[in-house]
Structure formats: structure tokens, C-alpha cells
Short mmCIF file of C-alpha atoms and ligand atoms in Angstrom, two decimals:
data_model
loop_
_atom_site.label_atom_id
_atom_site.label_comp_id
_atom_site.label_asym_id
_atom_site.label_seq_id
_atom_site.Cartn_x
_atom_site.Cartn_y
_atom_site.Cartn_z
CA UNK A 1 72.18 117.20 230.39
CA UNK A 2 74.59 116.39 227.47
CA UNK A 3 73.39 115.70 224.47
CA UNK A 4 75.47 113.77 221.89
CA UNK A 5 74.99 113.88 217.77
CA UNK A 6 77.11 111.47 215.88
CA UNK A 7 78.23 111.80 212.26
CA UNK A 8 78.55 108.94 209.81
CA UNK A 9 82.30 107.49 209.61
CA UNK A 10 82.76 108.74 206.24
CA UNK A 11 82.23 112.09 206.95
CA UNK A 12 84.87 114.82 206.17
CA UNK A 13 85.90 117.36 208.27
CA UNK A 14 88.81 120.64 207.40
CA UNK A 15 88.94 123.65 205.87
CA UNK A 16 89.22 126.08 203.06
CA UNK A 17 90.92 128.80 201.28
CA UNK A 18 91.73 129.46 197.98
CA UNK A 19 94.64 131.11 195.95
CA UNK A 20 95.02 134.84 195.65
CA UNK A 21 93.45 134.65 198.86
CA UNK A 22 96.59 133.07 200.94
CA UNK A 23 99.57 132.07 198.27
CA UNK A 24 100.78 135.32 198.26
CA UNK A 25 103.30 136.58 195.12
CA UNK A 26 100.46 136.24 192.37
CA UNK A 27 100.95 139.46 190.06
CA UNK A 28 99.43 138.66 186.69
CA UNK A 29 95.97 138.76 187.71
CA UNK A 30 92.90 141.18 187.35
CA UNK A 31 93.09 141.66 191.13
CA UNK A 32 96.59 142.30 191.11
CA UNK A 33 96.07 144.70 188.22
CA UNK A 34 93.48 146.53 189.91
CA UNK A 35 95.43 146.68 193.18
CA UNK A 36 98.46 148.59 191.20
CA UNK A 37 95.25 151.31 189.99
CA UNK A 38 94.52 151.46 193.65
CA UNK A 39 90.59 150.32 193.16
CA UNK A 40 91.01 147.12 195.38
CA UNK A 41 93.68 146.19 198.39
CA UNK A 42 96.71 144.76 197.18
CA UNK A 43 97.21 141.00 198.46
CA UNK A 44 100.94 141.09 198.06
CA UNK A 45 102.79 138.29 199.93
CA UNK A 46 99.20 137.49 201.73
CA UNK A 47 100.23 134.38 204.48
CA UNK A 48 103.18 132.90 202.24
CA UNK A 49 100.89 130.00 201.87
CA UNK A 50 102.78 129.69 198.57
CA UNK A 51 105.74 128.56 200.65
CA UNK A 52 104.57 127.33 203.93
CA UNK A 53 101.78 124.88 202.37
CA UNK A 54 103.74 122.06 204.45
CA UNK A 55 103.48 123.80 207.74
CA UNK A 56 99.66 125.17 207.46
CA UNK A 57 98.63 121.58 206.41
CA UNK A 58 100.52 120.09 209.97
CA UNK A 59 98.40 122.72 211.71
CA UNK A 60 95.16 121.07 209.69
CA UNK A 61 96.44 117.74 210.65
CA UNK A 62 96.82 119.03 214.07
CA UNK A 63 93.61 119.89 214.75
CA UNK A 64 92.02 116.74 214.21
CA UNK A 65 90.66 117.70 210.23
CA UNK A 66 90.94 115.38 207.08
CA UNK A 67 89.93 117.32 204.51
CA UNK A 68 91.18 120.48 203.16
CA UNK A 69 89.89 122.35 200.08
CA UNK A 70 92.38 124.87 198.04
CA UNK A 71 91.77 126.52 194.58
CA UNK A 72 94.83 126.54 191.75
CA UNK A 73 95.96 129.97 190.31
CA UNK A 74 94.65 129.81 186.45
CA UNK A 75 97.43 133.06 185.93
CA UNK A 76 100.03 130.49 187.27
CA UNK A 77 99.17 128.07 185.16
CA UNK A 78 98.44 129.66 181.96
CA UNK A 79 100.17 133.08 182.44
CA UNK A 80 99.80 133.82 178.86
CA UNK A 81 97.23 132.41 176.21
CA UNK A 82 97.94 128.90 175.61
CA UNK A 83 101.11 129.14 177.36
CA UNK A 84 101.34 126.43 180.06
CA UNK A 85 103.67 126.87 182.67
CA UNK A 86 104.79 123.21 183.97
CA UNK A 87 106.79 123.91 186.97
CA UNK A 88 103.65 125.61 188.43
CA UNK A 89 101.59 122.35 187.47
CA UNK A 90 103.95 120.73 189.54
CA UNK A 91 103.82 123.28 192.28
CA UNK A 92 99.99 122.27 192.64
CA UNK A 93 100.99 118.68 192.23
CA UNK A 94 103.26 119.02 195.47
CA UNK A 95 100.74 120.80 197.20
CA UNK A 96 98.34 118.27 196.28
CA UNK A 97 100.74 115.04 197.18
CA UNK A 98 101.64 116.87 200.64
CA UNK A 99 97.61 116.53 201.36
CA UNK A 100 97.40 113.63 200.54
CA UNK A 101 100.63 112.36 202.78
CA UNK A 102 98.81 113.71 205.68
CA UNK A 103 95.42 111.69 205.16
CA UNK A 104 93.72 114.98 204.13
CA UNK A 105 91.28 114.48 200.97
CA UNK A 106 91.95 117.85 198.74
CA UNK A 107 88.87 119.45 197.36
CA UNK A 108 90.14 121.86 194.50
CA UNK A 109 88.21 124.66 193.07
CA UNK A 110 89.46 125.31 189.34
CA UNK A 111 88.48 128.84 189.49
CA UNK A 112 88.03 131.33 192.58
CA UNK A 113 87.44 134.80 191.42
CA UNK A 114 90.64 135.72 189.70
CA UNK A 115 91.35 135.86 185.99
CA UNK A 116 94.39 135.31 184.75
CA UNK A 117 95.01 139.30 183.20
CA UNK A 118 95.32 138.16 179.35
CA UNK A 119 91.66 136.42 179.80
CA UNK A 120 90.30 139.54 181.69
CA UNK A 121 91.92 141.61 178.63
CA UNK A 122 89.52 139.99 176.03
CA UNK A 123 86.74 140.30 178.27
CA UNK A 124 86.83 137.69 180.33
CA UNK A 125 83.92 135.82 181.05
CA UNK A 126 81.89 138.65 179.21
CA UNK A 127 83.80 137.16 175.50
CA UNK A 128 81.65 134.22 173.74
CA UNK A 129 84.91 132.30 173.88
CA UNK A 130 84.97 132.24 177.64
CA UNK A 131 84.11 128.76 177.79
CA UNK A 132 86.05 127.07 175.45
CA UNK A 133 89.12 128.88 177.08
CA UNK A 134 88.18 128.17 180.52
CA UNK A 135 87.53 124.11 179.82
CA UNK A 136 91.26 124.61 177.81
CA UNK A 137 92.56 125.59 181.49
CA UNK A 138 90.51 122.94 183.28
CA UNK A 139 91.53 120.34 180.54
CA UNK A 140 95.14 121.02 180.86
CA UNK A 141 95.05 120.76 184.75
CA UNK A 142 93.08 117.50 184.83
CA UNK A 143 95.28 115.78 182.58
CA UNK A 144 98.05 116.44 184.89
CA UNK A 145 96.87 116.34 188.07
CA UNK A 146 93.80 113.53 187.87
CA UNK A 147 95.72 111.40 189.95
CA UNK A 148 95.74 113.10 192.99
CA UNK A 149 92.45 114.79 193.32
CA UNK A 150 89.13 113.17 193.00
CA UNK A 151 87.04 116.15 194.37
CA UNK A 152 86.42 118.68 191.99
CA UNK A 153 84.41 122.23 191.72
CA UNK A 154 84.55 124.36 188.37
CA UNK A 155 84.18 127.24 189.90
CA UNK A 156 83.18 129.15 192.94
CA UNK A 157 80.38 131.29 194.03
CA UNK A 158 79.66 132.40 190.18
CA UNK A 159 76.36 134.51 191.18
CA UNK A 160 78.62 136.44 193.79
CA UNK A 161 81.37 136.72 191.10
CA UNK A 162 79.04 138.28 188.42
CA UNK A 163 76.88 140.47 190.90
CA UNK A 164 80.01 141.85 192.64
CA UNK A 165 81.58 143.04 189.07
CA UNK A 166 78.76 143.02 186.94
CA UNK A 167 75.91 145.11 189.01
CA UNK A 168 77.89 146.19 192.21
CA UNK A 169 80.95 148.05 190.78
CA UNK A 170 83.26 145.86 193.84
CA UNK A 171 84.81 144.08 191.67
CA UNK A 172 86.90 143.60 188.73
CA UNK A 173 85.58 144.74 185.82
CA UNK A 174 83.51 147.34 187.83
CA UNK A 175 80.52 147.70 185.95
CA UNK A 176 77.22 148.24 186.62
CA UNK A 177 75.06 147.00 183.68
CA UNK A 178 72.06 144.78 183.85
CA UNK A 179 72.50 142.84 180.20
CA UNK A 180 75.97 142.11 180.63
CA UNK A 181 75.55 140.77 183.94
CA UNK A 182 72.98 138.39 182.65
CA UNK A 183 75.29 137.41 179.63
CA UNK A 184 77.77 136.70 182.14
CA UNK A 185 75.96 134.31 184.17
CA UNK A 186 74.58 132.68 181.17
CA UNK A 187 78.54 131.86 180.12
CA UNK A 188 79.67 130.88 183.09
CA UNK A 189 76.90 128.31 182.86
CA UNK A 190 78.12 127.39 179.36
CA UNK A 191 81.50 127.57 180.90
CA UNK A 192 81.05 125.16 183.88
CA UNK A 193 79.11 122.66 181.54
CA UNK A 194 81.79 122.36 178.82
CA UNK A 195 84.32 122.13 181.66
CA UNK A 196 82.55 119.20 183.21
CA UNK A 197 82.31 117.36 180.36
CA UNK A 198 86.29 117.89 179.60
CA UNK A 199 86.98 116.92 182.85
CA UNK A 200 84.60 113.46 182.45
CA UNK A 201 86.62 112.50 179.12
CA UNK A 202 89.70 112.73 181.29
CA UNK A 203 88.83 111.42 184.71
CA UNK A 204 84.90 109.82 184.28
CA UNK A 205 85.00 109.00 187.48
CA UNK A 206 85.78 111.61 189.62
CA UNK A 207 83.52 114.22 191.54
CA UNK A 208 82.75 117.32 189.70
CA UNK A 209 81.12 120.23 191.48
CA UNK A 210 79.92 123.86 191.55
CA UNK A 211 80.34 125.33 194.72
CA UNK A 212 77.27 127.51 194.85
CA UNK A 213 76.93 130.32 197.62
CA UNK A 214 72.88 130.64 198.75
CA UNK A 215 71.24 132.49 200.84
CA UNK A 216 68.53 131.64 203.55
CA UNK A 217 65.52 134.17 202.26
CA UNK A 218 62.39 134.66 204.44
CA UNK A 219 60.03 137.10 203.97
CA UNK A 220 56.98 138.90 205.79
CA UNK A 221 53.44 138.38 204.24
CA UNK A 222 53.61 141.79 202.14
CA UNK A 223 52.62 141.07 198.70
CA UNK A 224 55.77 142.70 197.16
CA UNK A 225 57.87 141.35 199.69
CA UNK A 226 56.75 137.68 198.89
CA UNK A 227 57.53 138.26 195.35
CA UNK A 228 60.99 139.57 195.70
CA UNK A 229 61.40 136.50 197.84
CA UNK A 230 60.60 133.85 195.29
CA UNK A 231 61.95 135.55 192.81
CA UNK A 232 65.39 136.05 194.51
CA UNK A 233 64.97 132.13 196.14
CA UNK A 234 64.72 130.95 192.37
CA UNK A 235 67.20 133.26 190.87
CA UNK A 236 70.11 133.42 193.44
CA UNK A 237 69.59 130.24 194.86
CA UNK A 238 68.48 127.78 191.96
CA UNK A 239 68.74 129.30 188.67
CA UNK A 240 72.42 128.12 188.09
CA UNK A 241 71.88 124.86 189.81
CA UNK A 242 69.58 124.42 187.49
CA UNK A 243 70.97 124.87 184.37
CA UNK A 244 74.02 122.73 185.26
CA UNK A 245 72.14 119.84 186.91
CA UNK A 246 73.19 117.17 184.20
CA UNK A 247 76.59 118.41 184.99
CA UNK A 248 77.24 118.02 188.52
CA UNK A 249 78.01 114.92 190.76
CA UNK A 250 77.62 116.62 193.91
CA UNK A 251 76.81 120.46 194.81
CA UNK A 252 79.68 122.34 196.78
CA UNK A 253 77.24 124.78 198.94
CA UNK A 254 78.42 128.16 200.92
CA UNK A 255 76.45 129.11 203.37
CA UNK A 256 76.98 132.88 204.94
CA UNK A 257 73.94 134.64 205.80
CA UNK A 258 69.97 135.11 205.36
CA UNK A 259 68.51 137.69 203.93
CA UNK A 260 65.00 138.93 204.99
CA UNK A 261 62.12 140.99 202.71
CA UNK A 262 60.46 142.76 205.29
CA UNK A 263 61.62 143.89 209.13
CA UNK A 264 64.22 141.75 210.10
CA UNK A 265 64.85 141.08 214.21
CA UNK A 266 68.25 142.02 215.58
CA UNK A 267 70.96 139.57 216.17
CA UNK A 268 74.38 139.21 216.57
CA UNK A 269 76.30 139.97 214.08
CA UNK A 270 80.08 138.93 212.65
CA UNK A 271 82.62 141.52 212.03
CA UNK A 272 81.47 141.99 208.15
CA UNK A 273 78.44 143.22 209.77
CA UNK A 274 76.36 139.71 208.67
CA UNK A 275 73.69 138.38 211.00
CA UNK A 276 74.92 135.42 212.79
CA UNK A 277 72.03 132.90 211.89
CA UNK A 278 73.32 129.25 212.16
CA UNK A 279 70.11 127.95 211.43
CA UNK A 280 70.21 129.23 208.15
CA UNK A 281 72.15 126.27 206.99
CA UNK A 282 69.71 124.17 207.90
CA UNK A 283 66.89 125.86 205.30
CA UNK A 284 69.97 126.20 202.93
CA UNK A 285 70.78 122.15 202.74
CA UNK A 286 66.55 121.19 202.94
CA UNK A 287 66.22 123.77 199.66
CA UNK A 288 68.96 121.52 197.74
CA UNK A 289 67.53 118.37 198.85
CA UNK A 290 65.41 118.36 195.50
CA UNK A 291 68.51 117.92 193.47
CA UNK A 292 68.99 114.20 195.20
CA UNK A 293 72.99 114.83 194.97
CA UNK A 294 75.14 114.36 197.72
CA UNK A 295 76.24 117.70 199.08
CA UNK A 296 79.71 119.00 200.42
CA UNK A 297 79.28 122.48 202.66
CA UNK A 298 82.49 123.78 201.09
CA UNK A 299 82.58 127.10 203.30
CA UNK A 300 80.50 128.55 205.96
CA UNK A 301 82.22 130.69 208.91
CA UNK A 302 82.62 133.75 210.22
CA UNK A 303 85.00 136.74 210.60
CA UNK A 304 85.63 137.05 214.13
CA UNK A 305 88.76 138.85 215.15
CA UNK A 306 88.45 138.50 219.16
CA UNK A 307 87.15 134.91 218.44
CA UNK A 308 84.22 135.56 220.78
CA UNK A 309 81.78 133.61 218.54
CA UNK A 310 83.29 131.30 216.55
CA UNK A 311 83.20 128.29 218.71
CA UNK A 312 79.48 128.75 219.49
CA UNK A 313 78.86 129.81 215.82
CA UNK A 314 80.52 126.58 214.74
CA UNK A 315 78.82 124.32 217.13
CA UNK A 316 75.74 125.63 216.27
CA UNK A 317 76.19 125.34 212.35
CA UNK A 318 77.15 121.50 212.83
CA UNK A 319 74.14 121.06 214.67
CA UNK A 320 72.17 122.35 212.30
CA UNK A 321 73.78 120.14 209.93
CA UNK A 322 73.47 117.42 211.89
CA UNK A 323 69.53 118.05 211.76
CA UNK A 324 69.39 118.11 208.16
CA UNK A 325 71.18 114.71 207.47
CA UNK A 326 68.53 113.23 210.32
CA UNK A 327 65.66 114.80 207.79
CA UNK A 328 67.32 113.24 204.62
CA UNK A 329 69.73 115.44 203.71
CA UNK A 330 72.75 114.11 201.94
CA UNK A 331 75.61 115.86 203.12
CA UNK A 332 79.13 114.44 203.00
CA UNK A 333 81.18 116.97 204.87
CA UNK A 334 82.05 120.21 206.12
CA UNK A 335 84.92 122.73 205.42
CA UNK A 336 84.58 125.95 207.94
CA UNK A 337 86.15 129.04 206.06
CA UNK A 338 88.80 129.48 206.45
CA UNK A 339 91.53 127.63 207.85
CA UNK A 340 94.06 130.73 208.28
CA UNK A 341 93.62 134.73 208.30
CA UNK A 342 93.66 135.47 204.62
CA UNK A 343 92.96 138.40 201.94
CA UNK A 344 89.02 139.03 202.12
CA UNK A 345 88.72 140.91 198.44
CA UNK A 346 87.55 144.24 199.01
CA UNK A 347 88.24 144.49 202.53
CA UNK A 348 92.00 143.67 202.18
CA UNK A 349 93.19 141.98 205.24
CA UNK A 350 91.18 143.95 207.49
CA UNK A 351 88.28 140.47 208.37
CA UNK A 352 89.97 137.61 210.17
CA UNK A 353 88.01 134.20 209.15
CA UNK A 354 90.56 131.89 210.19
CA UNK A 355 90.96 128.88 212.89
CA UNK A 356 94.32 129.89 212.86
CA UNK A 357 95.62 133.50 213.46
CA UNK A 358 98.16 135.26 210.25
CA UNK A 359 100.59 137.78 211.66
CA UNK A 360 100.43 140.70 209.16
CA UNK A 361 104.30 140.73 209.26
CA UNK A 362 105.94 138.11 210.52
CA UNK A 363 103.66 135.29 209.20
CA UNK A 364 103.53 133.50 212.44
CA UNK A 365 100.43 131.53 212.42
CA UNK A 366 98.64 130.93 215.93
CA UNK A 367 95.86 128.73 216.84
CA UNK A 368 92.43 130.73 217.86
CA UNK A 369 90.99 128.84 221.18
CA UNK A 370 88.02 127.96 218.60
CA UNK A 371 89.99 126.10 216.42
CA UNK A 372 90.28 123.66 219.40
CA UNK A 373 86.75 123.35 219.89
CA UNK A 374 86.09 122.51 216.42
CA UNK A 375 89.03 120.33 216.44
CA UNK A 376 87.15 117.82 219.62
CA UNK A 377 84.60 117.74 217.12
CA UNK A 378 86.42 116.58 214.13
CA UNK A 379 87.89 114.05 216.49
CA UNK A 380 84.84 112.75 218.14
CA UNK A 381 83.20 113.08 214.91
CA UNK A 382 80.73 114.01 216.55
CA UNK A 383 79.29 117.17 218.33
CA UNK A 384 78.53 117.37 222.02
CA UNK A 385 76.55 119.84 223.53
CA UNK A 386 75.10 120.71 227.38
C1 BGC B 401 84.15 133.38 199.17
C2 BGC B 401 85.47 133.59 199.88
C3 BGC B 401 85.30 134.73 200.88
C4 BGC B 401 84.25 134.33 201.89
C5 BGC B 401 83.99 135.37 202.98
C6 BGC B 401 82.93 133.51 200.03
O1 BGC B 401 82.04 134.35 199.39
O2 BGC B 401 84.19 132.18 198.44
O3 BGC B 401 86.46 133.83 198.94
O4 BGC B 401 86.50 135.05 201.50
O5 BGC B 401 83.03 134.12 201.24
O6 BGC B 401 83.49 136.55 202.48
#
């Protein structure tokens, strides 16, 4: 028998990407510095989404979505200290304009992993001045651009960012140090909450986010492994959330994976080698349900290069969803990562996330058969299942 699950009217359906990840041409970064040392892929010309903005957003269009979140470039907007460069302000402003022609509401991320190379040069968010610099940036981009955005996230994912250079050595800067890891986390906290209340003198009514990646923990009934649990529930999951709470509108949540203490069952997994547990999103929006703020899922997908579980995966995530709003959650909408094929970080652009295929070389985009089945959902606005 069918069963039928019906979303609110208001509810937003698209999807994401974000900067270095799909413009394409961005040089004066720490990434791109990194790439020239050879310690992380280069993203060079990525899916020309610097150019072809118009064209990818028809394809969003096409498949039924009205919503579509993107992240600016801070190194093309301030490629040198306090140097503002207004033809890329209006770049964004086109991009932004072009959304909003199509009936897609932009979601923009001020800040997704990549440091303009002057900021990373004094330390980036490791300096004590991190966060009056960063709200300069945010300040300068509001004031412009407030009129066509009302959907706003400081920055993305900032316990990934810090663990990934900080305590990992993936990232830029490559460390591995405990302390400055901490530091870091406590300025990007300082950061975010100076930022939001920059953007609030300039736009006081618009919707500022973090967009917060967490993780669905369970654990056996090992002493140890309980501990490790709470401790990483409260640390990865809430610690930041937290500490910005009086300066946050909504929460921007990523959802990914779980992460067990104790022996884990098997299960599919995505092409990163991630467990494929939809349900996990459930537990994810029920744990934020204490801040009482409405909640955007800004990402949560897969990398699937032979499509073979995307459509399921996404079915199954919106139905999980679905549950949670019927149990009080407040969620608003849902962006699946990512819209095209794009430069995963480390990887290079070896993972395919997107609805929508990226030729390497000629930059041909095709739609994945999945992108259709998510696309009778956006349209229905609602999810139907046997
Ligand atoms: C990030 C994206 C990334 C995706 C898949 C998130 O952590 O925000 O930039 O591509 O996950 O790994």
C-alpha cells in the first residue's frame, strides 16, 4: 500500500554547494596555496560554476527545487587586508539576483573552509584578531548585499574545520596540537558572535545561522564507551551551539553519518566509506529540539558515483524528517548536498555528491536518474512511498 507524508507549504526544498568547492579560478586562498605545495588536490577550474551560475540554477529550477544555498569567496572579496574588491561584490550580487529571478530563496554561508591567504598568513583563526577581521568581512558583505539575501550562516561546519587542521593534519594549517585546537574553536565562537551582532546592526531582521555538522552517537553499555559518548554528544554536537545560542535565529544542521562507541553492525556504505544510516537524522533534529529554534538541514547526502543509492538514501532521509516535524521538530527545509559534482577537499574530485553529474573536462553537466526522484518530491512536496 502507498503511503503518503505531506510537508507544510512553506517548506523549502534545493540544494547546496559552496565556493572553492564549484566556482572554479579561486587562487589566493590557503587551499590554493597548499595545492601549489602539493599537500592537498588542486581545485583549479572545478565545474566553472563561476561562469555557468545561470545554467546550474535552470537545472535547480528544473528539478522542481526553490531553494538553493551557496557560500561567497572571502579571498574574492577582500583579496588583501582591508582591500575590498567591488566588482566581485557585484559578482555575488548577480549570482544572488539570478536566484532570486528563478523563485529560489538563497541561503549564503559567509565562510566555508577557505581563508583568504593574507588572513591564513597572520594565523588565521588561531590570531586574537580573528574575529574582529572576520565580522570586518561579514560587515562589508551585508551592507552590500542585505537586500537580496535574508538567510544567513556565519560559518560552516567550524568543529570539522578546526579538527581537520587543528588535530588531524588534513587540512590547512596541518597541525596536530591539542591547545591550539581548543583556542581555535573558542575564536571561532567569538568570531561567529561578533559577526552576528554586525550583521543585526545592518539587517535586524534577517536570519542568522551556524550551520553546525553533528553526528548521530550511540554507544554499547561499556562504562568507557558511555563516557566517550556523552562526552563527544556534548562536545561535538552541543558545545558550540551552546556558546552561540543568544546569537542564532535558526540552526543550519549537516547531517552525514553516526558514529558508534562499541561494535558497530554492518551496513551499506557511500563511496567515502560512511555508513548509510538515514535514520540518523532523525536522532540528529530530536537532539536540537532543546534549542526551540527553527532548523534548516543545510546538507545531508551522499557520494554515490553509480547513483545506486541516492534515491533510496534520499527518500529515506525525508522520511525521517518527516517523522521528526510530526514529534515537534521545527524544521523549515532541506538542501541535499550537493547539487552538482564538485571538489570534495582532500579527496580532490575523486567523490561525486551531486544530483547532477560534472564532466571532468568538458563541464557538461547531466542529470543523475536520482535527481528526478527527489525532484517528484520537491514537486509533490511531499514524499510517497510503497
Ligand atoms: C562540508 C562540505 C563537504 C561535505 C561532504 C560537509 O562536511 O560542508 O563542504 O563537501 O560535507 O564531505
Amino acid at each position: 500500500m502507498k503511503k503518503f507524508y505531506q510537508f507544510p507549504d512553506w517548506f523549502l526544498w534545493g540544494a547546496s554547494g559552496a565556493s572553492y568547492q564549484v566556482e572554479g579560478g579561486i587562487y589566493n586562498n590557503d587551499w590554493a596555496f597548499w595545492a601549489e605545495k602539493g599537500k592537498v588536490p588542486p581545485a583549479g577550474e572545478s565545474t566553472d560554476h563561476y561562469h555557468r551560475y545561470e545554467e546550474d540554477f535552470d537545472l535547480a529550477k528544473s528539478l522542481g527545487q526553490n531553494a538553493q544555498r551557496i557560500s561567497i569567496e572571502w579571498s574574492r572579496i577582500e583579496p588583501e587586508e582591508g582591500k575590498f574588491d567591488e566588482k566581485e561584490i557585484e559578482h555575488y550580487k548577480q549570482v544572488l539576483i539570478s536566484l532570486q529571478k528563478r523563485g529560489l530563496v538563497p541561503f549564503v554561508t559567509l565562510w566555508h573552509f577557505t581563508l583568504p591567504l593574507w588572513f591564513a598568513k597572520k594565523g588565521g583563526f588561531e590570531n586574537p584578531d580573528a574575529p574582529k577581521l572576520f565580522a570586518r568581512y561579514v560587515a562589508h558583505v551585508l551592507s552590500y548585499l542585505k537586500w537580496h539575501c535574508k538567510n544567513w550562516s556565519t560559518m560552516n561546519e567550524p568543529m570539522v574545520w578546526a579538527s581537520a587542521g587543528y588535530l588531524q593534519k588534513q587540512w590547512p594549517p596541518f597541525k596536530m596540537n591539542p591547545l591550539t585546537y581548543v583556542h581555535v574553536v573558542h575564536n571561532l565562537i567569538r568570531s561567529h558572535n561578533l559577526a552576528y551582532k554586525e550583521i543585526k546592526k545592518i539587517d535586524k531582521n534577517c536570519d542568522v545561522s551556524v550551520v553546525k555538522h553533528n553526528i548521530y552517537f550511540k554507544t554499547d553499555l561499556k562504562p568507557w564507551n558511555v563516557l566517550m559518548y556523552w562526552f563527544a554528544k556534548w562536545w561535538w554536537n552541543h558545545y558550540f551551539l551552546q556558546r552561540t545560542f543568544f546569537n542564532t535565529d535558526s540552526l543550519g544542521l549537516n547531517y552525514y553519518f553516526q558514529q558508534q562507541f562499541g561494535k558497530s553492525k554492518k551496513f551499506d556504505q557511500n563511496d567515502m566509506g560512511w555508513d548509510l544510516v538515514p535514520e540518523g537524522i532523525y536522532h540528529a533534529l530530536k537532539e536540537l529540539k532543546i534549542y526551540n529554534k527553527p532548523i534548516y538541514i543545510t546538507e545531508a547526502g551522499l557520494a554515490d558515483s553509480k547513483d545506486k543509492f541516492r534515491g533510496t538514501y534520499i527518500k529515506s532521509l525525508i522520511y525521517w524528517i518527516h517523522q521528526a516535524m510530526t514529534e515537534g521538530c521545527d524544521v523549515r527545509g532541506y538542501l541535499y548536498w550537493s547539487l552538482l559534482d564538485n571538489f570534495e577537499w582532500s579527496q580532490g574530485y575523486a567523490e561525486d555528491f551531486g544530483l547532477i553529474h560534472v564532466d571532468d573536462k568538458t563541464k557538461v553537466r547531466t542529470i543523475r536518474p536520482s535527481a528526478y526522484e527527489y525532484k517528484k518530491i520537491c514537486e509533490d512536496n511531499a514524499l510517497e512511498i510503497e
